[in-house]
XYZ file of C-alpha atoms in Angstrom:
508
model
C -38.755 19.345 0.789
C -35.831 16.877 0.779
C -36.257 16.402 -2.991
C -36.073 20.174 -3.510
C -32.964 20.401 -1.339
C -31.305 17.594 -3.296
C -32.038 19.302 -6.635
C -30.648 22.550 -5.228
C -27.500 20.727 -4.054
C -27.036 19.155 -7.478
C -27.356 22.530 -9.160
C -24.754 24.008 -6.806
C -22.440 21.045 -7.468
C -22.767 21.451 -11.248
C -22.065 25.177 -10.995
C -19.042 24.543 -8.759
C -17.703 21.847 -11.097
C -18.201 24.099 -14.098
C -16.404 26.934 -12.317
C -13.444 24.695 -11.480
C -13.320 23.371 -15.024
C -13.426 26.884 -16.436
C -10.637 27.992 -14.122
C -8.487 25.032 -15.163
C -9.125 25.658 -18.858
C -8.250 29.310 -18.284
C -4.940 28.293 -16.713
C -4.075 25.962 -19.587
C -5.093 28.599 -22.128
C -2.954 31.155 -20.323
C 0.070 28.874 -20.646
C -0.653 28.177 -24.301
C -1.055 31.868 -25.083
C 1.926 33.308 -23.260
C 3.289 36.192 -25.290
C 6.043 35.907 -27.885
C 8.296 38.585 -29.319
C 9.418 38.125 -32.915
C 8.254 34.525 -32.677
C 10.407 33.920 -29.622
C 9.454 33.594 -26.003
C 9.856 36.755 -23.993
C 12.072 36.418 -20.902
C 8.942 36.277 -18.743
C 7.346 33.635 -20.987
C 10.522 31.546 -21.010
C 10.799 31.608 -17.219
C 7.132 30.685 -16.745
C 7.455 27.724 -19.115
C 10.701 26.535 -17.528
C 9.075 26.627 -14.088
C 6.067 24.768 -15.469
C 8.391 22.170 -16.991
C 9.989 21.503 -13.603
C 6.574 21.199 -11.947
C 5.161 18.855 -14.600
C 8.310 16.733 -14.803
C 8.424 16.435 -11.019
C 4.730 15.566 -10.764
C 4.956 12.803 -13.353
C 8.170 11.479 -11.820
C 6.488 11.284 -8.418
C 3.570 9.231 -9.813
C 5.952 6.977 -11.772
C 7.999 6.448 -8.602
C 5.012 5.770 -6.317
C 6.180 2.231 -5.364
C 9.660 3.588 -4.572
C 8.339 6.525 -2.551
C 6.002 4.227 -0.635
C 8.997 2.047 0.294
C 11.240 5.005 1.079
C 8.602 6.493 3.362
C 8.636 3.271 5.365
C 12.423 2.991 5.310
C 13.061 6.558 6.433
C 10.383 6.413 9.127
C 11.947 3.159 10.298
C 15.415 4.684 10.312
C 14.294 7.769 12.243
C 12.837 5.557 14.957
C 15.208 2.584 15.084
C 18.190 3.055 12.823
C 18.548 0.538 10.016
C 20.520 -2.507 8.909
C 20.126 -6.259 8.609
C 20.321 -6.819 12.362
C 17.568 -4.339 13.273
C 14.008 -5.620 13.127
C 11.037 -3.554 14.215
C 8.198 -5.671 15.611
C 4.795 -4.286 16.526
C 4.625 -6.541 19.567
C 1.264 -5.260 20.816
C -0.239 -5.016 17.308
C -0.026 -2.063 14.961
C -2.307 0.804 15.959
C -3.069 4.128 14.241
C -0.083 5.874 15.863
C 2.074 4.270 13.190
C 1.385 6.278 10.042
C 1.724 3.767 7.219
C -0.274 2.744 4.160
C -3.232 0.451 5.025
C -1.718 -1.533 7.903
C -3.399 -4.631 9.288
C -3.972 -4.556 13.049
C -4.908 -8.232 13.230
C -1.508 -9.886 13.019
C 2.057 -9.134 14.120
C 4.347 -7.244 11.734
C 8.125 -7.320 11.481
C 10.289 -5.260 9.102
C 13.932 -5.107 8.039
C 15.594 -2.792 5.481
C 19.091 -3.270 4.052
C 21.366 -2.258 1.187
C 23.010 -5.361 -0.316
C 25.756 -3.246 -1.882
C 27.026 -2.810 1.709
C 26.543 -6.360 2.991
C 26.910 -8.472 -0.112
C 24.731 -11.613 -0.207
C 22.515 -11.711 2.870
C 21.313 -14.830 4.659
C 17.954 -14.972 6.415
C 17.413 -17.939 8.723
C 13.623 -18.022 9.018
C 11.797 -20.000 11.685
C 8.778 -22.200 10.949
C 5.262 -20.715 10.975
C 6.455 -17.353 9.663
C 5.027 -15.727 6.547
C 6.626 -12.919 4.655
C 7.687 -11.301 1.429
C 11.158 -10.432 0.171
C 10.903 -7.332 -1.999
C 13.187 -5.004 -3.892
C 12.600 -1.264 -3.492
C 10.171 -1.149 -6.419
C 8.212 -3.583 -4.209
C 8.593 -6.254 -6.845
C 8.557 -9.747 -5.307
C 12.118 -11.028 -5.616
C 12.264 -14.098 -7.893
C 13.557 -17.395 -6.548
C 15.960 -19.513 -8.554
C 13.907 -22.078 -10.428
C 11.197 -19.648 -11.481
C 8.387 -21.118 -9.392
C 8.265 -18.599 -6.543
C 8.392 -14.824 -6.331
C 9.028 -13.066 -3.045
C 7.008 -15.374 -0.825
C 8.344 -17.268 2.146
C 6.388 -19.360 4.595
C 3.253 -21.293 3.666
C 2.968 -19.929 0.083
C 6.754 -20.012 -0.405
C 9.281 -22.701 -1.269
C 9.688 -23.727 2.392
C 5.924 -24.376 2.742
C 5.930 -22.831 6.205
C 8.700 -25.049 7.542
C 11.295 -22.284 7.665
C 14.826 -22.541 6.332
C 17.759 -20.556 4.979
C 16.995 -17.856 2.440
C 19.776 -16.160 0.475
C 19.275 -12.648 -0.927
C 21.635 -11.812 -3.792
C 22.300 -8.284 -5.118
C 21.728 -7.373 -8.787
C 24.094 -9.002 -11.253
C 25.568 -11.434 -8.735
C 27.327 -14.171 -10.726
C 29.623 -15.845 -8.209
C 29.066 -19.434 -7.202
C 26.030 -19.925 -4.972
C 26.458 -22.418 -2.103
C 24.038 -25.282 -1.584
C 21.353 -25.350 1.094
C 19.595 -22.048 0.459
C 16.447 -20.799 -1.178
C 18.066 -18.282 -3.533
C 16.368 -14.918 -4.211
C 17.944 -12.554 -6.793
C 17.009 -8.931 -6.180
C 16.590 -6.300 -8.897
C 17.827 -3.539 -6.580
C 20.554 -3.294 -3.965
C 18.082 -1.974 -1.421
C 15.717 -4.647 -0.137
C 12.620 -4.628 2.060
C 11.902 -7.699 4.192
C 8.273 -7.695 5.349
C 7.309 -10.422 7.814
C 4.020 -11.462 9.421
C 3.153 -13.782 12.258
C -0.324 -14.973 13.194
C -1.837 -15.457 16.633
C -4.788 -17.587 17.638
C -6.255 -15.451 20.416
C -6.196 -11.798 21.437
C -5.657 -13.022 24.999
C -2.168 -14.277 24.118
C -0.362 -12.827 21.125
C 3.117 -13.414 22.562
C 3.714 -16.698 20.672
C 3.387 -14.806 17.378
C 5.929 -12.242 18.589
C 8.282 -15.025 19.692
C 8.209 -16.543 16.205
C 9.467 -13.287 14.675
C 12.207 -13.043 17.297
C 13.673 -16.338 16.084
C 14.691 -14.578 12.843
C 18.421 -14.244 12.153
C 20.136 -12.196 9.420
C 23.830 -12.079 8.542
C 26.110 -11.578 5.526
C 26.910 -14.817 3.726
C 29.816 -16.636 5.379
C 30.011 -14.169 8.283
C 27.531 -15.551 10.801
C 30.076 -15.671 13.628
C 31.149 -12.042 13.180
C 27.733 -10.601 12.257
C 26.041 -7.936 14.314
C 23.740 -9.350 16.965
C 20.037 -9.137 16.177
C 18.135 -6.272 17.798
C 14.363 -6.505 18.054
C 12.714 -3.133 18.622
C 9.121 -2.879 19.848
C 7.362 -0.374 17.581
C 3.939 -0.596 19.259
C 2.122 2.387 20.678
C 4.614 4.955 19.365
C 4.348 7.529 16.578
C 6.240 6.639 13.397
C 5.809 8.471 10.086
C 6.151 5.698 7.511
C 3.930 7.267 4.828
C 5.168 8.522 1.445
C 6.734 11.952 1.810
C 4.795 14.767 0.167
C 7.405 17.538 0.113
C 10.977 18.080 -1.098
C 12.006 15.007 0.945
C 10.463 12.796 -1.755
C 13.037 14.005 -4.287
C 15.867 13.690 -1.765
C 14.798 10.069 -1.370
C 14.960 9.563 -5.137
C 18.468 11.052 -5.066
C 19.456 8.413 -2.477
C 18.110 5.688 -4.746
C 19.895 7.011 -7.846
C 23.175 7.045 -5.898
C 22.752 3.548 -4.432
C 21.153 1.870 -7.451
C 22.431 3.584 -10.599
C 21.028 1.725 -13.641
C 19.344 -0.852 -11.374
C 16.746 1.810 -10.623
C 15.496 2.610 -14.123
C 16.349 2.869 -17.803
C 17.965 5.845 -19.548
C 14.706 7.721 -20.163
C 13.566 7.834 -16.545
C 17.090 8.446 -15.297
C 17.010 11.344 -17.743
C 13.762 12.607 -16.219
C 15.412 12.537 -12.816
C 18.529 14.232 -14.154
C 16.309 16.987 -15.541
C 15.312 17.680 -11.938
C 18.954 17.805 -10.839
C 18.922 14.225 -9.514
C 21.889 12.380 -10.972
C 24.391 9.860 -9.675
C 27.493 11.384 -8.138
C 26.253 14.979 -8.411
C 25.091 17.137 -5.537
C 21.347 17.706 -5.398
C 20.980 21.260 -4.142
C 17.983 23.022 -5.711
C 17.709 26.729 -5.031
C 14.906 28.132 -2.912
C 12.569 28.668 -5.856
C 13.111 25.198 -7.320
C 12.724 23.650 -3.876
C 9.323 25.325 -3.621
C 8.279 24.022 -7.049
C 9.413 20.475 -6.244
C 7.650 20.535 -2.887
C 4.400 21.716 -4.494
C 4.747 19.025 -7.156
C 5.154 16.311 -4.527
C 2.109 17.537 -2.605
C -0.128 17.762 -5.655
C 1.138 14.481 -7.121
C 0.357 12.617 -3.921
C -3.144 14.116 -3.918
C -3.445 12.999 -7.530
C -2.436 9.479 -6.515
C -5.236 9.488 -3.935
C -7.679 10.482 -6.705
C -6.374 7.714 -8.990
C -6.491 5.293 -6.056
C -10.235 5.762 -5.580
C -11.193 5.066 -9.196
C -13.463 2.099 -9.917
C -11.385 1.102 -12.898
C -8.686 2.275 -15.275
C -9.132 2.156 -19.006
C -11.130 -0.957 -19.876
C -10.539 -2.569 -16.472
C -13.435 -2.728 -14.014
C -12.123 -3.178 -10.482
C -15.472 -4.195 -8.992
C -15.387 -7.665 -7.480
C -19.141 -8.107 -7.972
C -21.212 -6.379 -10.626
C -23.874 -5.418 -8.086
C -21.575 -4.293 -5.257
C -19.231 -1.392 -4.510
C -16.303 -3.598 -3.392
C -13.112 -3.284 -5.470
C -10.051 -5.457 -6.132
C -7.491 -3.816 -8.468
C -5.041 -6.686 -8.810
C -7.144 -9.641 -9.890
C -9.374 -7.465 -12.071
C -6.757 -5.386 -13.883
C -5.737 -7.549 -16.849
C -8.533 -10.116 -16.711
C -11.691 -10.807 -14.763
C -12.005 -12.458 -11.355
C -12.524 -15.356 -10.736
C -11.166 -16.502 -14.120
C -8.118 -14.266 -13.839
C -4.374 -14.526 -14.001
C -2.290 -12.311 -11.758
C 0.359 -10.063 -13.306
C 2.140 -8.150 -10.565
C 4.205 -6.150 -13.068
C 1.160 -3.999 -13.922
C 1.753 -4.656 -17.607
C -0.984 -4.022 -20.150
C -0.692 -7.187 -22.220
C -2.589 -5.721 -25.172
C -0.316 -2.713 -25.428
C 2.853 -4.241 -24.033
C 3.191 -1.174 -21.812
C 3.338 -0.493 -18.100
C 0.000 0.655 -16.697
C 1.385 3.479 -14.572
C -2.008 4.604 -13.288
C -2.839 1.082 -12.098
C 0.516 0.852 -10.356
C -0.007 4.241 -8.695
C -3.539 3.083 -7.692
C -2.136 0.111 -5.884
C 0.823 1.724 -4.132
C -1.099 4.724 -2.871
C -3.613 2.301 -1.271
C -1.400 -0.641 -0.286
C 2.190 -1.719 0.163
C 3.887 -5.059 -0.562
C 2.484 -7.693 -2.857
C 3.340 -11.223 -3.927
C 1.689 -14.129 -5.730
C 0.958 -15.757 -2.383
C -0.987 -12.718 -1.212
C -3.380 -12.925 -4.143
C -3.346 -16.677 -4.624
C -6.330 -18.295 -6.311
C -5.678 -21.507 -4.378
C -8.242 -22.171 -1.614
C -6.731 -21.978 1.842
C -3.706 -19.929 0.781
C -2.984 -16.255 0.431
C -5.569 -13.592 1.100
C -8.575 -11.982 -0.539
C -8.679 -8.198 -0.194
C -11.656 -5.998 -0.985
C -11.677 -2.237 -0.609
C -14.776 -0.067 -0.238
C -14.801 3.694 -0.757
C -18.535 4.243 -1.187
C -21.842 3.169 0.295
C -24.569 1.248 -1.520
C -25.823 4.483 -3.120
C -22.413 5.284 -4.559
C -21.729 8.070 -2.038
C -18.345 8.507 -0.358
C -18.081 7.144 3.177
C -18.059 10.014 5.685
C -17.463 9.966 9.413
C -20.584 11.850 10.439
C -22.878 9.194 8.964
C -23.977 5.859 10.414
C -23.641 2.716 8.285
C -24.283 -1.015 8.539
C -22.188 -3.701 6.868
C -23.696 -7.194 6.719
C -21.374 -10.179 6.357
C -23.379 -13.303 5.462
C -22.904 -16.438 7.528
C -20.000 -18.800 7.024
C -17.455 -16.110 6.195
C -15.037 -17.957 3.880
C -11.720 -17.348 5.666
C -9.919 -20.416 7.030
C -7.451 -18.319 9.032
C -9.341 -15.131 9.919
C -11.284 -12.191 8.527
C -11.138 -8.527 9.451
C -12.671 -5.169 8.577
C -10.426 -2.112 9.013
C -11.001 1.634 8.577
C -8.512 3.993 6.906
C -8.199 7.735 6.436
C -9.287 8.885 2.983
C -6.459 11.406 2.695
C -3.505 9.204 3.632
C -4.648 5.550 3.642
C -3.247 5.221 7.163
C -5.256 3.673 9.977
C -8.171 5.846 11.076
C -7.456 7.594 14.376
C -10.896 6.957 15.851
C -10.298 6.779 19.601
C -10.501 2.988 19.713
C -7.378 0.909 20.431
C -7.419 -0.434 16.863
C -9.600 0.671 13.929
C -10.561 -2.911 13.101
C -12.857 -5.778 13.994
C -12.557 -9.395 13.003
C -12.713 -13.058 13.823
C -10.847 -12.863 17.107
C -13.020 -10.006 18.405
C -15.964 -12.451 18.347
C -18.605 -9.950 17.196
C -22.205 -10.956 17.896
C -23.975 -12.949 15.220
C -27.532 -12.494 13.984
C -30.021 -15.345 14.262
C -29.244 -16.427 10.699
C -25.519 -16.616 11.446
C -24.642 -13.415 9.603
C -22.826 -10.529 11.279
C -23.714 -6.856 11.217
C -20.921 -4.357 11.752
C -21.821 -0.761 12.569
C -19.713 2.160 11.360
C -20.425 5.594 12.793
C -19.459 8.262 15.328
C -21.526 6.625 18.094
C -22.251 3.007 18.894
C -25.862 1.952 18.365
C -27.556 0.856 21.564
C -26.391 -2.613 22.649
C -24.115 -2.887 19.561
C -20.760 -1.786 20.986
C -19.149 -5.189 20.358
C -19.875 -4.833 16.634
C -19.065 -1.116 16.312
C -16.174 0.669 14.599
C -15.934 4.359 15.446
C -15.705 6.985 12.707
C -14.726 10.641 12.969
C -17.150 13.423 11.966
C -15.884 15.617 9.113
C -13.396 12.954 8.035
C -13.705 10.728 4.991
C -12.526 7.145 5.263
C -12.572 3.834 3.447
C -12.855 0.171 4.417
C -10.806 -2.928 3.654
C -12.299 -6.393 4.133
C -9.629 -9.088 4.415
C -10.200 -12.825 4.145
C -7.036 -14.689 5.136
C -6.695 -18.166 3.640
C -9.899 -17.662 1.626
C -11.944 -20.774 0.935
C -13.759 -21.701 -2.272
C -16.944 -19.620 -1.723
C -14.786 -16.484 -1.603
C -12.797 -17.338 -4.700
C -15.742 -18.399 -6.858
C -17.727 -15.361 -5.635
C -20.664 -17.391 -4.330
C -20.229 -15.685 -0.947
C -20.803 -11.948 -1.215
C -20.533 -9.328 1.540
C -23.274 -6.769 1.627
C -22.690 -3.219 0.540
C -22.132 -0.605 3.224
C -25.625 0.729 3.895
C -26.159 4.271 5.110
C -28.679 4.537 7.935
C -31.859 6.397 7.109
C -32.160 9.796 8.743
């Protein structure tokens, strides 16, 4: 009976797919065959094609700008809640829960964020305390290079200070004045910068020391420490903040802000031309009429959905994102241009064979993650982090909230600092709102071990009997995905001799 039902379901799926494909082909054919009059477009044809041009140009611009829109979503959500500026740091003092809508947050450490425009402040000093880790990024989320060429974006243990803290100097694009001694010098590619900081705690019973580390941070314009605004630390925990990419006309208003504040720092002539074709140009008012506003809003919505489709692919072009050939776990960074574990890391998303930007790979990453640096994907044991993302179960089926699953983590999980498993919404990549305080479990939750030292985690709408300590709640009728993080991964993680199990669906 079940076999017959499955065949019937497959037939229905094929018919549905064929119907959708036919409808799409019909739409494309309709555009291609719009009527002409004396070999010229009729007024109706011309208007249809001009509207289509706006929609297509806007959709492609949105996908090209995915790293920018990811950053702007965070910046604007931050500003709505706290204001902005070098002296305003949001800290999730009680850990980041699912009320903060942001791309794949980690609930198992303490976050701090600062946003600033260096064209307003000039060179900006960051006095960082010891034991802090972070990344200094421009608004493309490119790790900002450090003078000397050895470091990119990182500060803390994987950075030039080696976790000892120090004075970091952020310079705006094209800065050529004399640089004073005594600073780690970071030269940004954009005026707007994103400072993303993390602090680690040793026990869930006392996370305050990690918060206190972040609160030792000091920012001020170079040479103006005495007159600088006093630091304000705002607790962002337990409150709603929309820090996701915008999926309506606001996305294009954000790009207008960036064109005005960045000019040629933002992009080359071709992409500035694409933006200008949408009415987004430096020094000119962006005021689309009602019809164009509707087209741009629809383009943003559909483009973001497209990014979510791209961001669930198992590979792009010749690249296979699977970490293990016999598992569903993916890693898009270390497996994009070469093959883990014998891989180099190119955070520019450049296809070295073609000498071209891999825009789909970049959209894949920034619809599923934010912020990246060499330290985060370090191949050095005991440094950085090892991220694996799982969209499907062992049978290749999408993870769904009504089902029950088991994830086995073999003994001796190779994470010197900590490991965690976190659930995210399939439609937004934000933390899954599942009714639990945090949609994650990890080292510091002390889940029960099996007799062989391995750990079973249970994912489903109800906790299995006597398994509540190892259970992550899911939501019926909602798709989700999983990220496994190994912080300070040790050699068995990096040489792939330790392998997590696939996510196994429980038998009905």
